[in-house]
mmCIF file with all atom_site columns, N, CA and C in Angstrom:
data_model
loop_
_atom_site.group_PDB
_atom_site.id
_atom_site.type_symbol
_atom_site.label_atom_id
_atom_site.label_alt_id
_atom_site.label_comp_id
_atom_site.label_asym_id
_atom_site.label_entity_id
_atom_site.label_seq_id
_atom_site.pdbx_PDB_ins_code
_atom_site.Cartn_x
_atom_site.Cartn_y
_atom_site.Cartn_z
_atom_site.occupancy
_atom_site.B_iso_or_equiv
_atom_site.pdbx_formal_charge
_atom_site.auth_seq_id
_atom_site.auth_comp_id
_atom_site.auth_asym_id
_atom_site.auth_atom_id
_atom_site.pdbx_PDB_model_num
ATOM 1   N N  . UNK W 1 1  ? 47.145 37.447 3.852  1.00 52.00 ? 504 UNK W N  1
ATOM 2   C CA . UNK W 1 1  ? 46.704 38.766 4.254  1.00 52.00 ? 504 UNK W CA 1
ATOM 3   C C  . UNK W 1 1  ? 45.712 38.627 5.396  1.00 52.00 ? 504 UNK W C  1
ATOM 4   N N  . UNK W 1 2  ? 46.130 39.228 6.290  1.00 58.00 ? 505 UNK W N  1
ATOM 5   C CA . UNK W 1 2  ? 45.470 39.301 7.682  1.00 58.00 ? 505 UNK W CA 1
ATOM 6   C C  . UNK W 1 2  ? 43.915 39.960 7.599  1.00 58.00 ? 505 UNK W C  1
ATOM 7   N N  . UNK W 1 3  ? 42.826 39.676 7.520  1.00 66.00 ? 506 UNK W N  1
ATOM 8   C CA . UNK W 1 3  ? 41.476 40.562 7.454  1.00 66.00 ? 506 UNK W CA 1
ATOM 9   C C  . UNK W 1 3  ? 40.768 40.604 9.164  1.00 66.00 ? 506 UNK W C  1
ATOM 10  N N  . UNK W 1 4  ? 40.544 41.484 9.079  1.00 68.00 ? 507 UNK W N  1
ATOM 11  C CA . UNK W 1 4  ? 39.917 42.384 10.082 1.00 68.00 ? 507 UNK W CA 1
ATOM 12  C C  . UNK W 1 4  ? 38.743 41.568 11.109 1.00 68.00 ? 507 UNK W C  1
ATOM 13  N N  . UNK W 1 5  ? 38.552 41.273 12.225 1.00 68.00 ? 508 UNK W N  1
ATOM 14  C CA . UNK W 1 5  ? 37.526 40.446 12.915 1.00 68.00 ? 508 UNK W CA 1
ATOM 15  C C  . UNK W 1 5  ? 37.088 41.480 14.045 1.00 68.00 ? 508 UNK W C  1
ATOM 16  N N  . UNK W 1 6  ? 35.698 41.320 13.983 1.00 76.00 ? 509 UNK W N  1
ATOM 17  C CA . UNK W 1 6  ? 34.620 42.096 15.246 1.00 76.00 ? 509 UNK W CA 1
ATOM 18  C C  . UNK W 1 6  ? 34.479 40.487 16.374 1.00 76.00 ? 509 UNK W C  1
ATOM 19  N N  . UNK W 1 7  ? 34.222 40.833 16.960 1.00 75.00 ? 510 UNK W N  1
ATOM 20  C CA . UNK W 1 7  ? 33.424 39.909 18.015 1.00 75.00 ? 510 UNK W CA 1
ATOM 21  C C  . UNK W 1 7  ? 33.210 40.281 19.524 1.00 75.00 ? 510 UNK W C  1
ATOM 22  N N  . UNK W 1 8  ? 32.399 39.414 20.290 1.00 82.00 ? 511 UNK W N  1
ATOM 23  C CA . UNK W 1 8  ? 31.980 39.874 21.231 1.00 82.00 ? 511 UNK W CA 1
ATOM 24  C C  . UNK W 1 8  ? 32.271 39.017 22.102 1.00 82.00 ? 511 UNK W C  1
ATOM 25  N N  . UNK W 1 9  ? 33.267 39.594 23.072 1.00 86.00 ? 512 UNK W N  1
ATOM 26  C CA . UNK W 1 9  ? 33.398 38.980 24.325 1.00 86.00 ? 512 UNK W CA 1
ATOM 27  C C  . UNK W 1 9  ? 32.828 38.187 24.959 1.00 86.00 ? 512 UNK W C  1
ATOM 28  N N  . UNK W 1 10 ? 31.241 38.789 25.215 1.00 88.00 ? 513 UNK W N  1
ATOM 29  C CA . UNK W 1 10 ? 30.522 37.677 26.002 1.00 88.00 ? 513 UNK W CA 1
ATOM 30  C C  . UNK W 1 10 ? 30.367 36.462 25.185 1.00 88.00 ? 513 UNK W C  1
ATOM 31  N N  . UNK W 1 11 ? 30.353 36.348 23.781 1.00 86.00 ? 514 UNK W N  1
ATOM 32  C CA . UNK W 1 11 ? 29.798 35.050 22.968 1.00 86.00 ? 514 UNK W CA 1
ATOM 33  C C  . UNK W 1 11 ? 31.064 34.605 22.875 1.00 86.00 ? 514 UNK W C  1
ATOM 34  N N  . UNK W 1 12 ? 32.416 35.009 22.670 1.00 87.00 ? 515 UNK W N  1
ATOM 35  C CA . UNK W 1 12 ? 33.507 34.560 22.745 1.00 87.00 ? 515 UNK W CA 1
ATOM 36  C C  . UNK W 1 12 ? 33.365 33.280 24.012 1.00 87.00 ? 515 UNK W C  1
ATOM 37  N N  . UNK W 1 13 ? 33.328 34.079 25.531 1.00 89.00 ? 516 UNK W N  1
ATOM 38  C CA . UNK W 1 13 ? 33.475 33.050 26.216 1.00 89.00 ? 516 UNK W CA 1
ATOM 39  C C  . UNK W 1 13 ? 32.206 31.986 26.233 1.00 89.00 ? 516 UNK W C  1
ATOM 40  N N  . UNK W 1 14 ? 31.479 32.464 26.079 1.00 88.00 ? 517 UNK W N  1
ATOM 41  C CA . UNK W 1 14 ? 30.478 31.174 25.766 1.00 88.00 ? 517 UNK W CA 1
ATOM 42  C C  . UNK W 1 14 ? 30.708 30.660 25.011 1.00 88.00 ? 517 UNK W C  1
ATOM 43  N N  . UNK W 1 15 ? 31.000 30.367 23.357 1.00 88.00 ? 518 UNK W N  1
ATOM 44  C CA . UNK W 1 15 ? 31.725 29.341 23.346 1.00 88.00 ? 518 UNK W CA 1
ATOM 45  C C  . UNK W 1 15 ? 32.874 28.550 23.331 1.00 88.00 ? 518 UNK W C  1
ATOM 46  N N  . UNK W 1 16 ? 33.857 29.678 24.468 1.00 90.00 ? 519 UNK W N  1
ATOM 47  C CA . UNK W 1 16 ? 34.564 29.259 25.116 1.00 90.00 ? 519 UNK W CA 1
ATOM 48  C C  . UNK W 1 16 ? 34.515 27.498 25.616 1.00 90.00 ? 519 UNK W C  1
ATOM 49  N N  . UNK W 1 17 ? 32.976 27.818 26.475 1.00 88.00 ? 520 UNK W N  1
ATOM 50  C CA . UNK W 1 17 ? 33.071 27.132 28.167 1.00 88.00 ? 520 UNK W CA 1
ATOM 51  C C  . UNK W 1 17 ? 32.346 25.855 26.883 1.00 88.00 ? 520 UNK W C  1
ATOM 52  N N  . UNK W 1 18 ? 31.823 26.152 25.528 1.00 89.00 ? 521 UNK W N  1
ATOM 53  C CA . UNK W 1 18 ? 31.132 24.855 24.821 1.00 89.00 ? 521 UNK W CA 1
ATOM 54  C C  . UNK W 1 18 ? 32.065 24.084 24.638 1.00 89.00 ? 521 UNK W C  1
ATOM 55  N N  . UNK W 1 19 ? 33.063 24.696 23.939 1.00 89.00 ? 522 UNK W N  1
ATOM 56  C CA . UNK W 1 19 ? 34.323 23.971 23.290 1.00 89.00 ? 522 UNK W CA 1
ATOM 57  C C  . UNK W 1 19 ? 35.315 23.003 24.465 1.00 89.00 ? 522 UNK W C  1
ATOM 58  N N  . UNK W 1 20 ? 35.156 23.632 25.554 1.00 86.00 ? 523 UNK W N  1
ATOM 59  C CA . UNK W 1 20 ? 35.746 22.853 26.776 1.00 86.00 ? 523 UNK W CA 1
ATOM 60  C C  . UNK W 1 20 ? 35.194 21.472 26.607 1.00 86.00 ? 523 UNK W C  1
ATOM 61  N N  . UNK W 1 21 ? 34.058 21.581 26.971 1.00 86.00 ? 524 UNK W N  1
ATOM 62  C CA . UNK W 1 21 ? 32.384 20.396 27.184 1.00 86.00 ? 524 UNK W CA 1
ATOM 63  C C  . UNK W 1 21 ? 32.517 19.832 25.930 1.00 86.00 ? 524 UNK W C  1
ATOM 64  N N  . UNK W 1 22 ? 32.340 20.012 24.704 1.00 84.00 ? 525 UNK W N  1
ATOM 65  C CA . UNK W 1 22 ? 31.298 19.937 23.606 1.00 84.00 ? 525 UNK W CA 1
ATOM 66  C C  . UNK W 1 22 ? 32.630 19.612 22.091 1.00 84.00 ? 525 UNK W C  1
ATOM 67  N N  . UNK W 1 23 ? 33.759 20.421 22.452 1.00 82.00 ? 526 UNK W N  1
ATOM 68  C CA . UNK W 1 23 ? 34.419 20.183 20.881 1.00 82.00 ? 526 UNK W CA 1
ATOM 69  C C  . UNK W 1 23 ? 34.853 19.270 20.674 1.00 82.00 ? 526 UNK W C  1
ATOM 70  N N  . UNK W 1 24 ? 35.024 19.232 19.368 1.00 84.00 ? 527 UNK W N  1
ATOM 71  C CA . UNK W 1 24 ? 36.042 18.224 18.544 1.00 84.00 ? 527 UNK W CA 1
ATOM 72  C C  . UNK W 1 24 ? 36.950 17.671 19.272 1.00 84.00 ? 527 UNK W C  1
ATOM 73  N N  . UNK W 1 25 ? 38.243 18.581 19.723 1.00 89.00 ? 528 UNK W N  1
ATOM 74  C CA . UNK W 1 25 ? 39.190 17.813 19.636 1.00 89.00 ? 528 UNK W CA 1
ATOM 75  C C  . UNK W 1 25 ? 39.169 18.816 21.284 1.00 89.00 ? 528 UNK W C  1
ATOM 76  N N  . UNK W 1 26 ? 40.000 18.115 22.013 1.00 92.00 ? 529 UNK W N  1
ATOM 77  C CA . UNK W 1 26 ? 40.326 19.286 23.584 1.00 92.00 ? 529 UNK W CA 1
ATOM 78  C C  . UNK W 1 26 ? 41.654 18.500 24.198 1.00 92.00 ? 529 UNK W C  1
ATOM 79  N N  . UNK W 1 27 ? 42.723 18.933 24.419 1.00 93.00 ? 530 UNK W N  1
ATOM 80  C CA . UNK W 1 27 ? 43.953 18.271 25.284 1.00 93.00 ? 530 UNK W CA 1
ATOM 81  C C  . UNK W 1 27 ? 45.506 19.087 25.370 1.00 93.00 ? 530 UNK W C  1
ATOM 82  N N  . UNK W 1 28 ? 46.148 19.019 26.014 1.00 93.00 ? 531 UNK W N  1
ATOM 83  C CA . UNK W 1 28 ? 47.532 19.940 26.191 1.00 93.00 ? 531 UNK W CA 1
ATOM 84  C C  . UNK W 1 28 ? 48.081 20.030 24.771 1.00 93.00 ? 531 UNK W C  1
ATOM 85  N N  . UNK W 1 29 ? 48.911 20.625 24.396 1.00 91.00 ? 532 UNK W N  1
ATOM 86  C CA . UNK W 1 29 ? 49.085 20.978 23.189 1.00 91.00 ? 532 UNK W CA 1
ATOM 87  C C  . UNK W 1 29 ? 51.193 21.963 24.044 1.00 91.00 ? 532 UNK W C  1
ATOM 88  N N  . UNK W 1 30 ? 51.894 22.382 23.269 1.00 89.00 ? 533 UNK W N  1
ATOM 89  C CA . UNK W 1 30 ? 52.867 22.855 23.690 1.00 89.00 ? 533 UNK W CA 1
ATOM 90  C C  . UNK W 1 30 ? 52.919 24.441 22.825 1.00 89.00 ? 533 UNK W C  1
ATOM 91  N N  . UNK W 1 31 ? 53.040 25.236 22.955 1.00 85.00 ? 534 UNK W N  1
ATOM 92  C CA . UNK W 1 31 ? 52.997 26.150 22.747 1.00 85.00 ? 534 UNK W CA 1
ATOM 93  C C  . UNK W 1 31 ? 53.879 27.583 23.043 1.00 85.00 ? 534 UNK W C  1
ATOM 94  N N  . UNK W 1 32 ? 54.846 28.327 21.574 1.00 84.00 ? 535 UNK W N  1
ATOM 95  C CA . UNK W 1 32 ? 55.769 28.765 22.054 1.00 84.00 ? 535 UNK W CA 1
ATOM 96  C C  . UNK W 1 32 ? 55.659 30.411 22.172 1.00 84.00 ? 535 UNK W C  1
ATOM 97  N N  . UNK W 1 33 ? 56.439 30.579 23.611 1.00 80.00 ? 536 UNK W N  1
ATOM 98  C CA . UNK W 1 33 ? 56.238 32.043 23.758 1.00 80.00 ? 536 UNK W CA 1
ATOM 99  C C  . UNK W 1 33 ? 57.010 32.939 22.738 1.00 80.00 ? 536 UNK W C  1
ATOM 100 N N  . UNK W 1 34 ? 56.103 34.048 22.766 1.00 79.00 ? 537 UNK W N  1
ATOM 101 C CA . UNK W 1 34 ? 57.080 35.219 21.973 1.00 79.00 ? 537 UNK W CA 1
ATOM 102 C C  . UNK W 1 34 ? 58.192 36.264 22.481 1.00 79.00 ? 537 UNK W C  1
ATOM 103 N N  . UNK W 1 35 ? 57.895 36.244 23.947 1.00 78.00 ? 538 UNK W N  1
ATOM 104 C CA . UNK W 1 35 ? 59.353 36.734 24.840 1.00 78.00 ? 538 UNK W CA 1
ATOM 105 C C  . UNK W 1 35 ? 60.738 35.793 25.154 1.00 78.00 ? 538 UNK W C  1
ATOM 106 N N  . UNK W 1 36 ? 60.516 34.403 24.925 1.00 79.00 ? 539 UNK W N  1
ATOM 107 C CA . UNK W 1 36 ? 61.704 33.890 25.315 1.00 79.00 ? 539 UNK W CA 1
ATOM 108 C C  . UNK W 1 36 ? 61.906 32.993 24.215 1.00 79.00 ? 539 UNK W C  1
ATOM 109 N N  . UNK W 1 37 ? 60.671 32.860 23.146 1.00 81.00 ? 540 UNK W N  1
ATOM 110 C CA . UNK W 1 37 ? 60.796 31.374 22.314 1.00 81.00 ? 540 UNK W CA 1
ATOM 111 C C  . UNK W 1 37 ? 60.944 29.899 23.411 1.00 81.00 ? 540 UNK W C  1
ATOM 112 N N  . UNK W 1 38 ? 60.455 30.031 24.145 1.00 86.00 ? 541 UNK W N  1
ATOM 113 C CA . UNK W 1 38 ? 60.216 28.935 25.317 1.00 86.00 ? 541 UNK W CA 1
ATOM 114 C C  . UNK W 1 38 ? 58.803 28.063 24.888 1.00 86.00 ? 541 UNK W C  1
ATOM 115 N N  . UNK W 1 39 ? 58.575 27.044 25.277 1.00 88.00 ? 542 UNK W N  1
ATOM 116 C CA . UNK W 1 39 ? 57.660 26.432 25.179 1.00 88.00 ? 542 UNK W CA 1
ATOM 117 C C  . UNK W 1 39 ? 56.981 25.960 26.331 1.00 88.00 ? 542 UNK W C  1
ATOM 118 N N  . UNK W 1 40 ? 55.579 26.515 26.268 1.00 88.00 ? 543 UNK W N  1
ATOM 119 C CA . UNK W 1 40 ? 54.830 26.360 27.682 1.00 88.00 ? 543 UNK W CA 1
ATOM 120 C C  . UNK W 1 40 ? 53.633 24.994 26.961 1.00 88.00 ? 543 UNK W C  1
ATOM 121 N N  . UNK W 1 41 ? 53.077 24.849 27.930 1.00 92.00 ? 544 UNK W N  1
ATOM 122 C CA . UNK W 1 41 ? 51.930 23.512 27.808 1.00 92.00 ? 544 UNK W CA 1
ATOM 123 C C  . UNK W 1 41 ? 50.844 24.239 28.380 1.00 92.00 ? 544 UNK W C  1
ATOM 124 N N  . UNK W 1 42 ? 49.745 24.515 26.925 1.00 92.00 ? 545 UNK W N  1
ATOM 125 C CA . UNK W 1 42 ? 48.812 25.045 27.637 1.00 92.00 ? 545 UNK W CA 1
ATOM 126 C C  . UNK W 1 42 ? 47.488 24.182 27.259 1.00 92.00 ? 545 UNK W C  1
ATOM 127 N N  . UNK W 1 43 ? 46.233 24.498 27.387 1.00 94.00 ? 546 UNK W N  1
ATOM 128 C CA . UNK W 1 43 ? 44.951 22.948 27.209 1.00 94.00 ? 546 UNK W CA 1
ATOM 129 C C  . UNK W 1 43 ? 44.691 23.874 26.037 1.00 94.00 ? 546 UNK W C  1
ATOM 130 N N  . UNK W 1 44 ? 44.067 23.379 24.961 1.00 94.00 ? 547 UNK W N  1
ATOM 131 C CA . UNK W 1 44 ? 43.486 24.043 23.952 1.00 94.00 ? 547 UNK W CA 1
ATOM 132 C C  . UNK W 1 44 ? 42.353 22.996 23.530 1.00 94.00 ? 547 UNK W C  1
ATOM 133 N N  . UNK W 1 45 ? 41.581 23.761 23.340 1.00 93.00 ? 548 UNK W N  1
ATOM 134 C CA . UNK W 1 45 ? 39.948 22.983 22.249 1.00 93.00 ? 548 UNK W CA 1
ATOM 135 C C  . UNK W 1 45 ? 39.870 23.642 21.424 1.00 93.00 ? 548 UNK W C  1
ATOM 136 N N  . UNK W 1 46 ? 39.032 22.969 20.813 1.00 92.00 ? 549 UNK W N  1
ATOM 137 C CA . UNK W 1 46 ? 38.831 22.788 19.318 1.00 92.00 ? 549 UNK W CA 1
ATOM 138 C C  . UNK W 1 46 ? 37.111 23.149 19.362 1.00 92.00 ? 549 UNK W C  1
ATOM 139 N N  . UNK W 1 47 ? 36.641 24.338 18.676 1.00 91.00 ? 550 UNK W N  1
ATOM 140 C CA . UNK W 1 47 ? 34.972 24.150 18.377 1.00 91.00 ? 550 UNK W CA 1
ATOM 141 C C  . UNK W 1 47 ? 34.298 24.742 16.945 1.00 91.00 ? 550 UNK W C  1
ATOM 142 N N  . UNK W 1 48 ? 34.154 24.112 16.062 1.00 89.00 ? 551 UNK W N  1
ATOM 143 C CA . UNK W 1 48 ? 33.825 24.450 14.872 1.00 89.00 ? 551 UNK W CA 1
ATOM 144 C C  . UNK W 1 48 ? 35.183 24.946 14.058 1.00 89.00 ? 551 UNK W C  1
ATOM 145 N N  . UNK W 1 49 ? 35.297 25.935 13.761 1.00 88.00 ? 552 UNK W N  1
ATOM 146 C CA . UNK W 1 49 ? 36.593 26.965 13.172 1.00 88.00 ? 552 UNK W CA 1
ATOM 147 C C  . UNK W 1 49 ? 37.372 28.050 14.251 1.00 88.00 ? 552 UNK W C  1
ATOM 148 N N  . UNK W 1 50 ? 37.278 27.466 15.469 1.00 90.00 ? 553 UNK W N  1
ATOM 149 C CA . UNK W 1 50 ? 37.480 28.562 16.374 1.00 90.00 ? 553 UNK W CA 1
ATOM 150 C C  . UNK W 1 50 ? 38.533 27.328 17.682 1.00 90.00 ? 553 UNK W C  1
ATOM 151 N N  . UNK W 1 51 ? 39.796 27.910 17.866 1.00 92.00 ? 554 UNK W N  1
ATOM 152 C CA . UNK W 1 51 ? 40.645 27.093 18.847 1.00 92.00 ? 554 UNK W CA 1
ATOM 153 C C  . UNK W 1 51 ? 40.773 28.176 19.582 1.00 92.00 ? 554 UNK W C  1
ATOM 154 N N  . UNK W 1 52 ? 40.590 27.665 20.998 1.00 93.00 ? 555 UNK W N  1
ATOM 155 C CA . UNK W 1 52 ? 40.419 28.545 22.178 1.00 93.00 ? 555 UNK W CA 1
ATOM 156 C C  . UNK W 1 52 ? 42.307 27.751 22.743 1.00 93.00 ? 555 UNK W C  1
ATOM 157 N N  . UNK W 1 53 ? 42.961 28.582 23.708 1.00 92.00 ? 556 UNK W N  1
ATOM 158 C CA . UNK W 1 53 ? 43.421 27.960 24.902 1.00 92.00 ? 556 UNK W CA 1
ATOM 159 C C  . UNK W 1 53 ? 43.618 28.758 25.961 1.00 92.00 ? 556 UNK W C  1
ATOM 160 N N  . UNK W 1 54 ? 43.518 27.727 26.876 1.00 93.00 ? 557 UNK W N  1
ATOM 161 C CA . UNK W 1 54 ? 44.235 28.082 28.423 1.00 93.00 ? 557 UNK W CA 1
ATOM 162 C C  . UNK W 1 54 ? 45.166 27.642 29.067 1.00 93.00 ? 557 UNK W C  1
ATOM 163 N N  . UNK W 1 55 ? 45.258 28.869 30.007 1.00 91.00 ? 558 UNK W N  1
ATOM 164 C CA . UNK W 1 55 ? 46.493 28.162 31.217 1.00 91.00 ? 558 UNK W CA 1
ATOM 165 C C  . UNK W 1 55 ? 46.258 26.485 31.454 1.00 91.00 ? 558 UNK W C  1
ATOM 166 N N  . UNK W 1 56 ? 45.404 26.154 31.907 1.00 90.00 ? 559 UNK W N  1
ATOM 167 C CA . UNK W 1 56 ? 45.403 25.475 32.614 1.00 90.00 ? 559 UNK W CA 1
ATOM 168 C C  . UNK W 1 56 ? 43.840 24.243 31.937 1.00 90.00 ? 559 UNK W C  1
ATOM 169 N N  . UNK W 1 57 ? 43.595 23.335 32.287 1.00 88.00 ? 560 UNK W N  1
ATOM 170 C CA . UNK W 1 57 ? 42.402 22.518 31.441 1.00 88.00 ? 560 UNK W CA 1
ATOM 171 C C  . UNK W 1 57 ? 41.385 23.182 32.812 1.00 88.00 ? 560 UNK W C  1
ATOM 172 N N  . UNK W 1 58 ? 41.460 23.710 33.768 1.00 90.00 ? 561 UNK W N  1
ATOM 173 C CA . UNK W 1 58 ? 40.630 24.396 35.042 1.00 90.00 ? 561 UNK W CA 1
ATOM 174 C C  . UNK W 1 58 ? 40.723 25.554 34.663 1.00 90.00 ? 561 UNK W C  1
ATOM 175 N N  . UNK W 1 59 ? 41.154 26.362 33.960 1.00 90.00 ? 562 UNK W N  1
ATOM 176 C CA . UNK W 1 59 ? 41.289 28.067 33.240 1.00 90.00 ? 562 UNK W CA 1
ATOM 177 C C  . UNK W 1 59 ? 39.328 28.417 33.113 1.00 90.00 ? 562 UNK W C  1
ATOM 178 N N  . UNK W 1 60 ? 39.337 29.209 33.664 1.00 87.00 ? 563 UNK W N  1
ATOM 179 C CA . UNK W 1 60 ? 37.510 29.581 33.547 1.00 87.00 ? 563 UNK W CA 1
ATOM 180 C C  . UNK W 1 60 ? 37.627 30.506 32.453 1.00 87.00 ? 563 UNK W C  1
ATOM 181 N N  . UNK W 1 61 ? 38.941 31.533 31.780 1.00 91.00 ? 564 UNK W N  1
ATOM 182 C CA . UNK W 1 61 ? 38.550 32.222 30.737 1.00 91.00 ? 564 UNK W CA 1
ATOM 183 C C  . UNK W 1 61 ? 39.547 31.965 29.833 1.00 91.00 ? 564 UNK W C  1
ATOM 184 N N  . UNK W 1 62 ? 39.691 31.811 28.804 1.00 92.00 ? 565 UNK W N  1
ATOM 185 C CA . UNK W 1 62 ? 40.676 31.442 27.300 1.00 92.00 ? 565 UNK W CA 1
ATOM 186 C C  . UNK W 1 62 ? 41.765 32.194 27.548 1.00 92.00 ? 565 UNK W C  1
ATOM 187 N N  . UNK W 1 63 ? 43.046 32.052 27.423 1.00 91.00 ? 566 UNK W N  1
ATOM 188 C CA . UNK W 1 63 ? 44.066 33.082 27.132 1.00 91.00 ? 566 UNK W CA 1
ATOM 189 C C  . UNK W 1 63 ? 44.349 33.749 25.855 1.00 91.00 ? 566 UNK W C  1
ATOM 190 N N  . UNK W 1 64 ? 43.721 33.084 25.046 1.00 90.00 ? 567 UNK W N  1
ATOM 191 C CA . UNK W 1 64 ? 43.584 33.385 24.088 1.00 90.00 ? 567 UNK W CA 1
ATOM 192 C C  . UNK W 1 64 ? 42.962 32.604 22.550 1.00 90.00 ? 567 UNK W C  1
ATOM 193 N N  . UNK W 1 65 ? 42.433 33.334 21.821 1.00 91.00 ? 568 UNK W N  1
ATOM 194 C CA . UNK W 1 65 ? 42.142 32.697 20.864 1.00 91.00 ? 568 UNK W CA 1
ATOM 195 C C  . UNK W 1 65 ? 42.163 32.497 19.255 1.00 91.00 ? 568 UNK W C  1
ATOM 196 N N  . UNK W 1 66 ? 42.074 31.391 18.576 1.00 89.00 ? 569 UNK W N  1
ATOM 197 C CA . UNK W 1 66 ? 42.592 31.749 17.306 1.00 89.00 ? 569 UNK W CA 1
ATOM 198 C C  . UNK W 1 66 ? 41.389 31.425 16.179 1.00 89.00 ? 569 UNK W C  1
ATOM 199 N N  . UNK W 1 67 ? 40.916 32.061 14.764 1.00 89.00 ? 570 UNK W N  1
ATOM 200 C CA . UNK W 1 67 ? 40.314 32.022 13.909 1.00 89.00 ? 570 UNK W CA 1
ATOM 201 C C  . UNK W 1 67 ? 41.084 31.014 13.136 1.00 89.00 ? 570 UNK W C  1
ATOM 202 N N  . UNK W 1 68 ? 40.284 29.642 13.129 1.00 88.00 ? 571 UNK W N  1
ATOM 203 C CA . UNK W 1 68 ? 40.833 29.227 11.900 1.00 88.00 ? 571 UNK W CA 1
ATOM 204 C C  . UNK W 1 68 ? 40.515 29.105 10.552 1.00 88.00 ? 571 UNK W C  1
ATOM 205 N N  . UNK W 1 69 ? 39.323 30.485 9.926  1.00 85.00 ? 572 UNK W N  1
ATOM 206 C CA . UNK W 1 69 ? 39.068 30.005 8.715  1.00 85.00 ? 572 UNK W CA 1
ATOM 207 C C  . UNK W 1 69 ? 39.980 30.276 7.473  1.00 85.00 ? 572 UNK W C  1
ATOM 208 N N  . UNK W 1 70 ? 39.961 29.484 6.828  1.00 85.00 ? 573 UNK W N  1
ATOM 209 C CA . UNK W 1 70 ? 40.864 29.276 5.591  1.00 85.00 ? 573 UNK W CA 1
ATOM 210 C C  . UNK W 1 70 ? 42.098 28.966 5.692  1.00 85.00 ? 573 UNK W C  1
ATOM 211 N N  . UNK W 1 71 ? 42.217 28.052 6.990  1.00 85.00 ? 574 UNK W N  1
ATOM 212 C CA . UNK W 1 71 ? 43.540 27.540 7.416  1.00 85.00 ? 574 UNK W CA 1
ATOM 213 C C  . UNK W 1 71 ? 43.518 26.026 6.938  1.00 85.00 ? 574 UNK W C  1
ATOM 214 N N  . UNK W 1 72 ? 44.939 25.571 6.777  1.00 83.00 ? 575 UNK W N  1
ATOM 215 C CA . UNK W 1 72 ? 45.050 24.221 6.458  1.00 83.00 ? 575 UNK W CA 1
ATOM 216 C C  . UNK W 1 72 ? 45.989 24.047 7.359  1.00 83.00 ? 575 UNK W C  1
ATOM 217 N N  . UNK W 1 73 ? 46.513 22.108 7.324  1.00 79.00 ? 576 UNK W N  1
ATOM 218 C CA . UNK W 1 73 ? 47.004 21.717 8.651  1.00 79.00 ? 576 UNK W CA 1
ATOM 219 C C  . UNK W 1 73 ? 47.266 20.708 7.963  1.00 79.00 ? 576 UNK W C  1
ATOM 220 N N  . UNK W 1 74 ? 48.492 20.574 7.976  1.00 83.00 ? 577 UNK W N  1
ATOM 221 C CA . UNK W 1 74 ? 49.499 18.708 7.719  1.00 83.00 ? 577 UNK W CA 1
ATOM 222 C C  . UNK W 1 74 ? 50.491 18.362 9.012  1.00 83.00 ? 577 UNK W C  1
ATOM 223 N N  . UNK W 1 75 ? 50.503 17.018 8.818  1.00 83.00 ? 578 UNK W N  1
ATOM 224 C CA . UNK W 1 75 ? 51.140 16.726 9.867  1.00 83.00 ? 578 UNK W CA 1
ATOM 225 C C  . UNK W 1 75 ? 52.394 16.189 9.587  1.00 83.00 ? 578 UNK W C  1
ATOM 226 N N  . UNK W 1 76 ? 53.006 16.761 10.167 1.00 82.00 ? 579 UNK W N  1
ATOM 227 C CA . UNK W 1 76 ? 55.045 16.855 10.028 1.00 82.00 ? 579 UNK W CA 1
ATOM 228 C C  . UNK W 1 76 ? 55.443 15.303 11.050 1.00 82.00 ? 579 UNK W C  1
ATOM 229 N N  . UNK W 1 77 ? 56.737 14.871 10.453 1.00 85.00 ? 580 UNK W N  1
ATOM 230 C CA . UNK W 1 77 ? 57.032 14.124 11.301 1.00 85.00 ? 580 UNK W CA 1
ATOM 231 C C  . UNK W 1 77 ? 57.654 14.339 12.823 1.00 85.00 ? 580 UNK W C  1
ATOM 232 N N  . UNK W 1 78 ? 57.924 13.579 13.515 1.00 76.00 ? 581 UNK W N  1
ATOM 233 C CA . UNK W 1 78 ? 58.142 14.191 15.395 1.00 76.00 ? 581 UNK W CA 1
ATOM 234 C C  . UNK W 1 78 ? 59.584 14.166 15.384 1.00 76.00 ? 581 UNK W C  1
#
């Protein structure tokens, strides 16, 4: 069940520009569109519970971003 999130733009991109610098994990990642089911390569970081990505690893603002709390993550074979 999907629950409801406030936030604020400006603190969004700030720690945006941390997670670039500063996170866990940061590198291309592949990622599939919802108009064609195509797969684009976009940079994504990692900062606390919060995965940002962009166009580009030079992108000055996120294209978007995802909440990860109460998410889990296994790793499938390739």
């Amino acid at each position: 069940m999907q629950k409801s999130v406030r936030y604020n733009e400006g603190h969004a991109l700030y720690l945006s520009v941390i997670a670039r610098k500063e996170g866990t994990k940061r590198g291309y990642l592949s990622k599939k569109t919802t108009e064609n089911s195509k797969w684009h390569e976009k940079f994504f970081a990692l900062y606390q519970n919060v995965l940002f990505y962009f166009d580009t690893d030079q992108s000055a603002r996120p294209s978007g971003i995802y909440l990860l709390e109460g998410c889990t993550c296994e790793r499938v074979p390739a």
